[in-house]
Structures are given as C-alpha cells and as structure tokens.
C-alpha cells in the first residue's frame, strides 16, 4: 500500500483510473491525514520531494507525491512551479486560466507543456519520475471536464482540450499517465 500525498481530489481520481487497481493507493483523506502540504521551492522536483518527505515523516509509511506545472514557452515557462497559485486570488482555477489567457492575448506562439514530477519514498529512499505532455494553449476556454488548466490545453495529437475528454481519453496523452507508467514499471521491477 502506498499513500498518495495530495489534497487534490482530481489527481486522486486520475491516479485511480490510471492504476486501475494495480497498486493499492490511499489518498491523504482516506489515510485520515489532514495537513496543508508545503510547496515552498522554485522547482517541481524540490516541491514533490517536500510533499512526500512531509508525509513520510508523519506516517513512516511508503508514499508518493507529485508536483505538476504548466510551462508556456511564450511566458518563459510560466506559470510552471507556480501553477496552483498563479493568480493573486490563489488556487481558483478560473482566475489562473484568466491570467494566462490575458497574458497571451494576441500571441502567435502558443506552445506549452505540462510536466509532472512524482516523488516516491520507498523504504526511506527517494526516487523521482517525470512525465511531459506537449501541446498548445487555446484562445479561450473549451470544455468542462477535468480541472486546473485542462480547458485551455490541447495535447499534441488531438484537436480537443483535456476538458473535452473523458479520463480515459486524457490518459492517452497526459503527463500524469506518463509519470505514473514509469512509477509502475519501477515498482514492478523491484
Ligand atoms: P497537491 O499539492 O495537494 O498535490 P495541488 O493542486 O496544489 O495539489 P500542484 O501543486 O501540483 O497540485 O499544482 C498544480 C496546479 O497545476 C493545479 O492546482 C492545477 O491548477 C494545475 N494542474 C495540475 N495537473 C493538471 C492537469 O492534469 N490538468 C490541468 N491542470 C493541472
């Protein structure tokens, strides 16, 4: 059993649909842990490590976390590590999307990528896995599924935003799926 160190229920839902019972995972909520996990650093890697280490120190149990960012080329990689709290009125998905669309108003170059870093702590050792999904930022919001920036991101190889896709469809392209696939391979080989 692994604890998934996240307070984001959307991530838990995606993780469950990817793992499909292959590995038993408990969310913080399911493990009865109520804590605001800190994300004080300037890189996804350090924040992911901070999250998994925080939960490991409390529980002494094997666990993993992930930190994800949307990196937009024309905005020099922003919102990146600040993805969750990009707009002043932090964490409201709508405000974050609005800020991105306003900043990119009139921009031709709309290339971007989602990057997920998973930090696994297994028997006190840390391991990291990365997943990247390249794509384009739309001019306006399209679709109502998913969360975060899904309504303004079209992955390479599709003509739909993540927010127009079912979970299974999103998993065909997603950064999270790619990182989790590496995690699964690692766990199956030890
Ligand atoms: P935890 O730290 O508790 O895991 P969080 O929501 O704070 O949850 P992050 O620090 O990784 O997670 O924040 C990344 C933000 O990026 C998140 O709040 C969303 O706005 C966005 N995001 C992450 N994954 C995404 C995805 O698959 N699709 C769209 N937006 C995503």
Coordinates of N, CA and C and ligand atoms in Angstrom, one line a residue, residues 5-8 11 14 37 39 51 66-68 83-84 93 96 114 147-150 162 170 175-176, ligand 1:
X5 N 0.4 11.4 -1.4 CA 0.4 12.7 -0.6 C -0.1 13.8 -1.4
X6 N -1.4 13.9 -1.5 CA -2.0 15.0 -2.2 C -3.3 15.4 -1.5
X7 N -3.7 16.7 -1.6 CA -5.0 17.1 -1.2 C -5.9 17.4 -2.4
X8 N -5.5 17.1 -3.6 CA -6.2 17.4 -4.8 C -7.0 16.2 -5.2
X11 N -6.5 14.8 -8.8 CA -5.3 14.0 -9.0 C -5.6 12.5 -8.5
X14 N -7.7 10.8 -11.1 CA -6.9 10.4 -12.3 C -6.0 9.2 -12.0
X37 N 0.0 20.6 2.8 CA 1.4 20.3 2.5 C 2.1 21.5 1.9
X39 N 4.6 23.8 -0.3 CA 5.3 23.8 -1.6 C 6.2 25.1 -1.7
X51 N 6.8 17.4 -0.4 CA 5.5 16.8 -0.1 C 5.6 15.3 0.4
X66 N 3.2 14.1 -6.1 CA 3.6 14.7 -7.4 C 3.4 16.2 -7.4
X67 N 4.2 16.9 -8.2 CA 4.1 18.3 -8.4 C 4.0 18.5 -9.9
X68 N 3.0 19.2 -10.3 CA 2.8 19.4 -11.8 C 2.7 20.9 -12.1
X83 N 1.9 27.1 -10.8 CA 0.7 26.8 -11.5 C -0.6 26.8 -10.5
X84 N -0.4 26.3 -9.3 CA -1.6 26.2 -8.4 C -2.0 27.6 -7.9
X93 N -9.2 28.0 -10.0 CA -8.8 27.6 -11.3 C -9.2 28.7 -12.3
X96 N -6.7 31.6 -12.5 CA -5.5 31.2 -13.1 C -5.6 31.2 -14.6
X114 N 2.8 20.4 -20.1 CA 2.5 20.0 -18.7 C 3.7 19.1 -18.3
X147 N -9.8 19.6 -14.6 CA -9.6 20.6 -13.6 C -8.4 21.5 -14.0
X148 N -8.1 22.4 -13.2 CA -6.9 23.3 -13.4 C -7.0 23.9 -14.8
X149 N -5.9 23.7 -15.6 CA -5.8 24.4 -16.9 C -6.3 23.5 -18.0
X150 N -7.1 22.4 -17.7 CA -7.5 21.5 -18.8 C -8.3 22.2 -19.9
X162 N -8.1 19.0 -23.0 CA -8.3 18.0 -22.0 C -9.6 18.0 -21.4
X170 N -8.0 11.4 -21.7 CA -6.9 12.2 -21.2 C -5.7 11.4 -20.9
X175 N 0.6 13.9 -19.1 CA 1.8 14.0 -18.3 C 1.8 13.1 -17.1
X176 N 0.6 13.1 -16.4 CA 0.4 12.3 -15.2 C 0.5 10.8 -15.5
Ligands
LIG1 P1 -1.3 18.8 -4.1 O1 -0.1 19.7 -3.9 O2 -2.1 18.6 -2.9 O3 -0.9 17.5 -4.8 P2 -2.1 20.9 -5.9 O4 -3.4 21.2 -6.7 O5 -1.5 22.0 -5.1 O6 -2.3 19.6 -5.1 P3 0.2 21.2 -7.7 O7 1.0 21.9 -6.7 O8 0.9 20.1 -8.4 O9 -1.1 20.5 -7.0 O10 -0.5 22.2 -8.6 C1 -0.5 22.2 -9.9 C2 -1.6 23.0 -10.4 O11 -1.5 22.8 -11.8 C3 -3.0 22.5 -10.0 O12 -3.6 23.2 -9.0 C4 -3.8 22.8 -11.3 O13 -4.2 24.1 -11.4 C5 -2.7 22.5 -12.4 N1 -2.7 21.1 -12.9 C6 -2.0 20.1 -12.4 N2 -2.3 19.0 -13.1 C7 -3.1 19.4 -14.1 C8 -3.8 18.7 -15.1 O14 -3.6 17.4 -15.3 N3 -4.6 19.4 -15.9 C9 -4.8 20.7 -15.7 N4 -4.2 21.4 -14.8 C10 -3.4 20.8 -13.9

